[in-house]
Amino acid sequence: MDVPDGWLLRGTPAEAVAEVAERYARTGVPVEWYRKEAPRSRVRVPAFLIARTQVAVGQWVPFARATGRPPPGAPADHPVTGVTWEAATAYCRRLGARSGTPGRLRLPTEDEWERADRGDDDREFPRGDTYRTGLANLVDLGLGTTAPVGSFPGGASPYGVLDLAGNADEARCARRHGAYERDLTAIGVGLRLAADADTP
């Protein structure tokens, strides 16, 4: 999906963290995850490309087989999870080389990912400011597991990107608030591909 050059209002204002955490307590997101997003800042993000959905198990399996990694046990249309940052970046390199764009496919940066999610405005969710159960696979939906990628089209971002809220946390090539939390490092995360806007 094409995301144009533009401004991002990144993060949560520090003075709003407690109120935001209370307002969305039913989603199961710990208050610490809101705190790490403070303070709010305004940053320019160059145009880029981002995959519409997370990488699915069926897309990951050929890479896992070719590189001696164990294949995931989830259904082929679910997002691959349990992926280390090193494996995710290796997947990007291999897919880029195989598709004739060596060195061009990568993980999105934190700013790119958040811009794809928020768009040009200050929305709280990819689909707007109002939280509604059923537009993303979060704790309150009650599935207790991942869903097929793209299962929540009503939760699309302003640029048509799906599953930016829920289903599986995603690796990024840079996280502004430091390394992945220990729990995410231990279990691994999913991934989504990105590239510079001029990638063929």
PDB file of C-alpha atoms in Angstrom:
ATOM      1  CA  MET A   1       0.000   0.000   0.000  1.00  0.00           C
ATOM      2  CA  ASP A   2       1.280   3.485  -0.833  1.00  0.00           C
ATOM      3  CA  VAL A   3       1.610   5.847   2.098  1.00  0.00           C
ATOM      4  CA  PRO A   4       2.400   9.425   1.005  1.00  0.00           C
ATOM      5  CA  ASP A   5       4.945  11.763   2.521  1.00  0.00           C
ATOM      6  CA  GLY A   6       3.438  13.568   5.488  1.00  0.00           C
ATOM      7  CA  TRP A   7       3.393  14.425   9.163  1.00  0.00           C
ATOM      8  CA  LEU A   8       2.788  12.049  12.029  1.00  0.00           C
ATOM      9  CA  LEU A   9       1.580  12.976  15.485  1.00  0.00           C
ATOM     10  CA  ARG A  10       3.519  10.180  17.162  1.00  0.00           C
ATOM     11  CA  GLY A  11       2.669   8.740  20.536  1.00  0.00           C
ATOM     12  CA  THR A  12       0.408   9.701  23.402  1.00  0.00           C
ATOM     13  CA  PRO A  13       0.601  13.003  25.286  1.00  0.00           C
ATOM     14  CA  ALA A  14       2.141  12.254  28.706  1.00  0.00           C
ATOM     15  CA  GLU A  15      -0.718  13.998  30.500  1.00  0.00           C
ATOM     16  CA  ALA A  16      -3.261  11.745  28.741  1.00  0.00           C
ATOM     17  CA  VAL A  17      -1.714   8.333  29.527  1.00  0.00           C
ATOM     18  CA  ALA A  18      -3.766   7.573  32.660  1.00  0.00           C
ATOM     19  CA  GLU A  19      -7.049   8.606  31.017  1.00  0.00           C
ATOM     20  CA  VAL A  20      -6.334   6.613  27.838  1.00  0.00           C
ATOM     21  CA  ALA A  21      -5.352   3.513  29.834  1.00  0.00           C
ATOM     22  CA  GLU A  22      -8.553   3.737  31.883  1.00  0.00           C
ATOM     23  CA  ARG A  23     -10.741   4.352  28.837  1.00  0.00           C
ATOM     24  CA  TYR A  24      -9.418   1.228  27.084  1.00  0.00           C
ATOM     25  CA  ALA A  25      -8.860  -1.016  30.116  1.00  0.00           C
ATOM     26  CA  ARG A  26     -11.227  -3.659  28.693  1.00  0.00           C
ATOM     27  CA  THR A  27      -8.871  -4.240  25.748  1.00  0.00           C
ATOM     28  CA  GLY A  28      -6.299  -5.835  28.054  1.00  0.00           C
ATOM     29  CA  VAL A  29      -3.474  -3.478  27.045  1.00  0.00           C
ATOM     30  CA  PRO A  30      -1.268  -2.810  30.106  1.00  0.00           C
ATOM     31  CA  VAL A  31      -0.834   0.830  31.171  1.00  0.00           C
ATOM     32  CA  GLU A  32       2.930   0.425  30.693  1.00  0.00           C
ATOM     33  CA  TRP A  33       2.369   0.096  26.939  1.00  0.00           C
ATOM     34  CA  TYR A  34       0.685   3.505  26.889  1.00  0.00           C
ATOM     35  CA  ARG A  35       3.437   5.051  29.018  1.00  0.00           C
ATOM     36  CA  LYS A  36       6.150   3.973  26.581  1.00  0.00           C
ATOM     37  CA  GLU A  37       4.377   5.950  23.834  1.00  0.00           C
ATOM     38  CA  ALA A  38       4.797   9.274  25.686  1.00  0.00           C
ATOM     39  CA  PRO A  39       5.573  12.048  25.032  1.00  0.00           C
ATOM     40  CA  ARG A  40       3.727  13.082  21.873  1.00  0.00           C
ATOM     41  CA  SER A  41       5.865  14.507  19.076  1.00  0.00           C
ATOM     42  CA  ARG A  42       5.366  15.650  15.477  1.00  0.00           C
ATOM     43  CA  VAL A  43       7.648  14.045  12.882  1.00  0.00           C
ATOM     44  CA  ARG A  44       7.892  14.124   9.091  1.00  0.00           C
ATOM     45  CA  VAL A  45       7.711  10.685   7.466  1.00  0.00           C
ATOM     46  CA  PRO A  46       8.847  10.269   3.829  1.00  0.00           C
ATOM     47  CA  ALA A  47       6.600   8.320   1.447  1.00  0.00           C
ATOM     48  CA  PHE A  48       6.915   4.534   1.691  1.00  0.00           C
ATOM     49  CA  LEU A  49       5.244   1.250   0.784  1.00  0.00           C
ATOM     50  CA  ILE A  50       3.791  -1.136   3.360  1.00  0.00           C
ATOM     51  CA  ALA A  51       2.137  -4.546   3.005  1.00  0.00           C
ATOM     52  CA  ARG A  52      -1.631  -4.582   3.367  1.00  0.00           C
ATOM     53  CA  THR A  53      -1.490  -7.514   5.795  1.00  0.00           C
ATOM     54  CA  GLN A  54       0.922  -9.239   8.119  1.00  0.00           C
ATOM     55  CA  VAL A  55       3.046 -12.065   6.686  1.00  0.00           C
ATOM     56  CA  ALA A  56       0.966 -15.235   6.838  1.00  0.00           C
ATOM     57  CA  VAL A  57       2.200 -18.680   7.855  1.00  0.00           C
ATOM     58  CA  GLY A  58       1.802 -19.911   4.265  1.00  0.00           C
ATOM     59  CA  GLN A  59       4.160 -17.169   3.068  1.00  0.00           C
ATOM     60  CA  TRP A  60       6.671 -17.916   5.840  1.00  0.00           C
ATOM     61  CA  VAL A  61       6.854 -21.726   5.450  1.00  0.00           C
ATOM     62  CA  PRO A  62       9.035 -21.772   2.269  1.00  0.00           C
ATOM     63  CA  PHE A  63      11.523 -19.467   4.014  1.00  0.00           C
ATOM     64  CA  ALA A  64      11.480 -21.624   7.159  1.00  0.00           C
ATOM     65  CA  ARG A  65      12.144 -24.783   5.147  1.00  0.00           C
ATOM     66  CA  ALA A  66      14.920 -23.183   3.080  1.00  0.00           C
ATOM     67  CA  THR A  67      16.696 -21.841   6.171  1.00  0.00           C
ATOM     68  CA  GLY A  68      16.241 -24.796   8.520  1.00  0.00           C
ATOM     69  CA  ARG A  69      13.763 -23.106  10.811  1.00  0.00           C
ATOM     70  CA  PRO A  70      10.837 -25.039  12.267  1.00  0.00           C
ATOM     71  CA  PRO A  71       7.571 -24.336  10.443  1.00  0.00           C
ATOM     72  CA  PRO A  72       4.829 -22.676  12.500  1.00  0.00           C
ATOM     73  CA  GLY A  73       1.926 -24.810  13.642  1.00  0.00           C
ATOM     74  CA  ALA A  74      -0.775 -22.236  12.900  1.00  0.00           C
ATOM     75  CA  PRO A  75      -3.062 -22.368   9.844  1.00  0.00           C
ATOM     76  CA  ALA A  76      -1.568 -21.060   6.581  1.00  0.00           C
ATOM     77  CA  ASP A  77      -3.777 -17.945   6.485  1.00  0.00           C
ATOM     78  CA  HIS A  78      -2.964 -16.798  10.035  1.00  0.00           C
ATOM     79  CA  PRO A  79      -0.114 -14.374  10.768  1.00  0.00           C
ATOM     80  CA  VAL A  80       3.196 -16.014  11.478  1.00  0.00           C
ATOM     81  CA  THR A  81       4.207 -15.406  15.106  1.00  0.00           C
ATOM     82  CA  GLY A  82       7.080 -16.452  17.320  1.00  0.00           C
ATOM     83  CA  VAL A  83       9.490 -14.754  14.913  1.00  0.00           C
ATOM     84  CA  THR A  84      12.699 -13.225  16.219  1.00  0.00           C
ATOM     85  CA  TRP A  85      13.832  -9.850  14.901  1.00  0.00           C
ATOM     86  CA  GLU A  86      16.822 -11.566  13.268  1.00  0.00           C
ATOM     87  CA  ALA A  87      14.586 -14.078  11.458  1.00  0.00           C
ATOM     88  CA  ALA A  88      12.218 -11.315  10.332  1.00  0.00           C
ATOM     89  CA  THR A  89      15.045  -9.277   8.800  1.00  0.00           C
ATOM     90  CA  ALA A  90      16.487 -12.415   7.170  1.00  0.00           C
ATOM     91  CA  TYR A  91      13.053 -13.088   5.630  1.00  0.00           C
ATOM     92  CA  CYS A  92      12.995  -9.561   4.189  1.00  0.00           C
ATOM     93  CA  ARG A  93      16.498  -9.954   2.701  1.00  0.00           C
ATOM     94  CA  ARG A  94      15.738 -13.342   1.157  1.00  0.00           C
ATOM     95  CA  LEU A  95      12.383 -12.279  -0.289  1.00  0.00           C
ATOM     96  CA  GLY A  96      13.919  -9.092  -1.682  1.00  0.00           C
ATOM     97  CA  ALA A  97      16.711 -11.043  -3.383  1.00  0.00           C
ATOM     98  CA  ARG A  98      14.262 -13.593  -4.801  1.00  0.00           C
ATOM     99  CA  SER A  99      11.908 -10.880  -6.104  1.00  0.00           C
ATOM    100  CA  GLY A 100      14.628  -8.894  -7.885  1.00  0.00           C
ATOM    101  CA  THR A 101      14.738  -6.072  -5.333  1.00  0.00           C
ATOM    102  CA  PRO A 102      17.736  -7.044  -3.188  1.00  0.00           C
ATOM    103  CA  GLY A 103      18.143  -4.860  -0.141  1.00  0.00           C
ATOM    104  CA  ARG A 104      14.859  -3.056  -0.760  1.00  0.00           C
ATOM    105  CA  LEU A 105      12.356  -5.083   1.283  1.00  0.00           C
ATOM    106  CA  ARG A 106      12.555  -4.483   5.017  1.00  0.00           C
ATOM    107  CA  LEU A 107      10.566  -4.112   8.178  1.00  0.00           C
ATOM    108  CA  PRO A 108       8.777  -0.781   8.582  1.00  0.00           C
ATOM    109  CA  THR A 109      10.240   1.760  10.964  1.00  0.00           C
ATOM    110  CA  GLU A 110       8.210   2.632  14.044  1.00  0.00           C
ATOM    111  CA  ASP A 111       7.304   5.990  12.474  1.00  0.00           C
ATOM    112  CA  GLU A 112       6.238   4.367   9.186  1.00  0.00           C
ATOM    113  CA  TRP A 113       4.137   1.794  10.993  1.00  0.00           C
ATOM    114  CA  GLU A 114       2.422   4.435  13.112  1.00  0.00           C
ATOM    115  CA  ARG A 115       1.826   6.720  10.094  1.00  0.00           C
ATOM    116  CA  ALA A 116       0.242   3.814   8.189  1.00  0.00           C
ATOM    117  CA  ASP A 117      -1.956   3.328  11.264  1.00  0.00           C
ATOM    118  CA  ARG A 118      -2.925   6.944  12.079  1.00  0.00           C
ATOM    119  CA  GLY A 119      -2.783   8.745   8.737  1.00  0.00           C
ATOM    120  CA  ASP A 120      -2.563  12.537   8.723  1.00  0.00           C
ATOM    121  CA  ASP A 121      -4.835  13.172  11.657  1.00  0.00           C
ATOM    122  CA  ASP A 122      -4.740  12.422  15.344  1.00  0.00           C
ATOM    123  CA  ARG A 123      -6.935   9.319  15.296  1.00  0.00           C
ATOM    124  CA  GLU A 124      -6.543   6.803  18.101  1.00  0.00           C
ATOM    125  CA  PHE A 125      -7.269   3.735  15.972  1.00  0.00           C
ATOM    126  CA  PRO A 126      -6.669   2.874  12.309  1.00  0.00           C
ATOM    127  CA  ARG A 127     -10.387   3.338  11.566  1.00  0.00           C
ATOM    128  CA  GLY A 128     -11.011   6.464  13.650  1.00  0.00           C
ATOM    129  CA  ASP A 129     -11.369   7.679  17.215  1.00  0.00           C
ATOM    130  CA  THR A 130     -14.120   5.405  18.507  1.00  0.00           C
ATOM    131  CA  TYR A 131     -13.214   1.969  19.817  1.00  0.00           C
ATOM    132  CA  ARG A 132     -15.591  -0.770  18.702  1.00  0.00           C
ATOM    133  CA  THR A 133     -15.186  -4.450  19.514  1.00  0.00           C
ATOM    134  CA  GLY A 134     -15.081  -6.539  16.342  1.00  0.00           C
ATOM    135  CA  LEU A 135     -12.868  -4.278  14.233  1.00  0.00           C
ATOM    136  CA  ALA A 136      -9.637  -5.891  15.454  1.00  0.00           C
ATOM    137  CA  ASN A 137      -8.533  -9.097  17.133  1.00  0.00           C
ATOM    138  CA  LEU A 138      -7.902  -7.776  20.646  1.00  0.00           C
ATOM    139  CA  VAL A 139      -8.425  -9.398  24.053  1.00  0.00           C
ATOM    140  CA  ASP A 140     -12.024  -8.193  24.384  1.00  0.00           C
ATOM    141  CA  LEU A 141     -13.050 -10.033  21.198  1.00  0.00           C
ATOM    142  CA  GLY A 142     -12.444 -13.275  23.089  1.00  0.00           C
ATOM    143  CA  LEU A 143     -10.828 -15.369  20.340  1.00  0.00           C
ATOM    144  CA  GLY A 144      -7.785 -16.171  22.446  1.00  0.00           C
ATOM    145  CA  THR A 145      -5.693 -16.798  19.331  1.00  0.00           C
ATOM    146  CA  THR A 146      -4.838 -15.227  15.995  1.00  0.00           C
ATOM    147  CA  ALA A 147      -7.343 -14.913  13.158  1.00  0.00           C
ATOM    148  CA  PRO A 148      -6.671 -15.155   9.408  1.00  0.00           C
ATOM    149  CA  VAL A 149      -4.842 -12.070   8.139  1.00  0.00           C
ATOM    150  CA  GLY A 150      -7.219  -9.439   6.808  1.00  0.00           C
ATOM    151  CA  SER A 151     -10.217 -10.757   8.776  1.00  0.00           C
ATOM    152  CA  PHE A 152     -11.217  -7.286   9.968  1.00  0.00           C
ATOM    153  CA  PRO A 153     -11.611  -5.054   6.885  1.00  0.00           C
ATOM    154  CA  GLY A 154     -13.743  -2.618   8.894  1.00  0.00           C
ATOM    155  CA  GLY A 155     -10.638  -1.841  10.922  1.00  0.00           C
ATOM    156  CA  ALA A 156      -8.581  -0.706   7.901  1.00  0.00           C
ATOM    157  CA  SER A 157      -6.303   2.295   8.248  1.00  0.00           C
ATOM    158  CA  PRO A 158      -6.759   5.450   6.128  1.00  0.00           C
ATOM    159  CA  TYR A 159      -4.426   3.838   3.560  1.00  0.00           C
ATOM    160  CA  GLY A 160      -6.203   0.470   3.495  1.00  0.00           C
ATOM    161  CA  VAL A 161      -3.691  -1.367   5.706  1.00  0.00           C
ATOM    162  CA  LEU A 162      -5.243  -4.150   7.787  1.00  0.00           C
ATOM    163  CA  ASP A 163      -4.553  -5.653  11.223  1.00  0.00           C
ATOM    164  CA  LEU A 164      -2.500  -2.730  12.531  1.00  0.00           C
ATOM    165  CA  ALA A 165      -4.425  -3.025  15.795  1.00  0.00           C
ATOM    166  CA  GLY A 166      -4.614  -6.578  17.083  1.00  0.00           C
ATOM    167  CA  ASN A 167      -3.975 -10.096  15.806  1.00  0.00           C
ATOM    168  CA  ALA A 168      -0.175 -10.158  16.333  1.00  0.00           C
ATOM    169  CA  ASP A 169       2.369  -7.607  17.509  1.00  0.00           C
ATOM    170  CA  GLU A 170       4.812  -6.797  14.736  1.00  0.00           C
ATOM    171  CA  ALA A 171       8.563  -6.410  14.465  1.00  0.00           C
ATOM    172  CA  ARG A 172       9.843  -3.041  13.257  1.00  0.00           C
ATOM    173  CA  CYS A 173      13.322  -2.155  12.045  1.00  0.00           C
ATOM    174  CA  ALA A 174      13.567   0.548  14.700  1.00  0.00           C
ATOM    175  CA  ARG A 175      11.551   1.134  17.859  1.00  0.00           C
ATOM    176  CA  ARG A 176      11.721   4.646  19.241  1.00  0.00           C
ATOM    177  CA  HIS A 177      11.234   3.493  22.823  1.00  0.00           C
ATOM    178  CA  GLY A 178      14.074   0.975  22.745  1.00  0.00           C
ATOM    179  CA  ALA A 179      14.280  -2.776  22.526  1.00  0.00           C
ATOM    180  CA  TYR A 180      11.300  -5.097  22.494  1.00  0.00           C
ATOM    181  CA  GLU A 181       9.901  -5.868  25.897  1.00  0.00           C
ATOM    182  CA  ARG A 182      11.206  -9.083  27.437  1.00  0.00           C
ATOM    183  CA  ASP A 183       7.905 -10.900  26.965  1.00  0.00           C
ATOM    184  CA  LEU A 184       7.765 -10.076  23.261  1.00  0.00           C
ATOM    185  CA  THR A 185      11.424 -10.995  22.809  1.00  0.00           C
ATOM    186  CA  ALA A 186      10.796 -14.342  24.469  1.00  0.00           C
ATOM    187  CA  ILE A 187       7.735 -15.300  22.423  1.00  0.00           C
ATOM    188  CA  GLY A 188       8.673 -13.501  19.222  1.00  0.00           C
ATOM    189  CA  VAL A 189       6.336 -11.428  17.124  1.00  0.00           C
ATOM    190  CA  GLY A 190       4.846 -11.310  13.652  1.00  0.00           C
ATOM    191  CA  LEU A 191       5.954  -9.101  10.801  1.00  0.00           C
ATOM    192  CA  ARG A 192       4.868  -6.975   7.864  1.00  0.00           C
ATOM    193  CA  LEU A 193       6.951  -5.903   4.882  1.00  0.00           C
ATOM    194  CA  ALA A 194       7.807  -2.325   3.905  1.00  0.00           C
ATOM    195  CA  ALA A 195       9.962  -0.619   1.275  1.00  0.00           C
ATOM    196  CA  ASP A 196      10.953   2.825   0.145  1.00  0.00           C
ATOM    197  CA  ALA A 197       8.384   4.496  -2.127  1.00  0.00           C
ATOM    198  CA  ASP A 198      10.597   4.140  -5.229  1.00  0.00           C
ATOM    199  CA  THR A 199      10.902   0.344  -4.948  1.00  0.00           C
ATOM    200  CA  PRO A 200       9.723  -1.305  -8.181  1.00  0.00           C
TER     201      PRO A 200
END
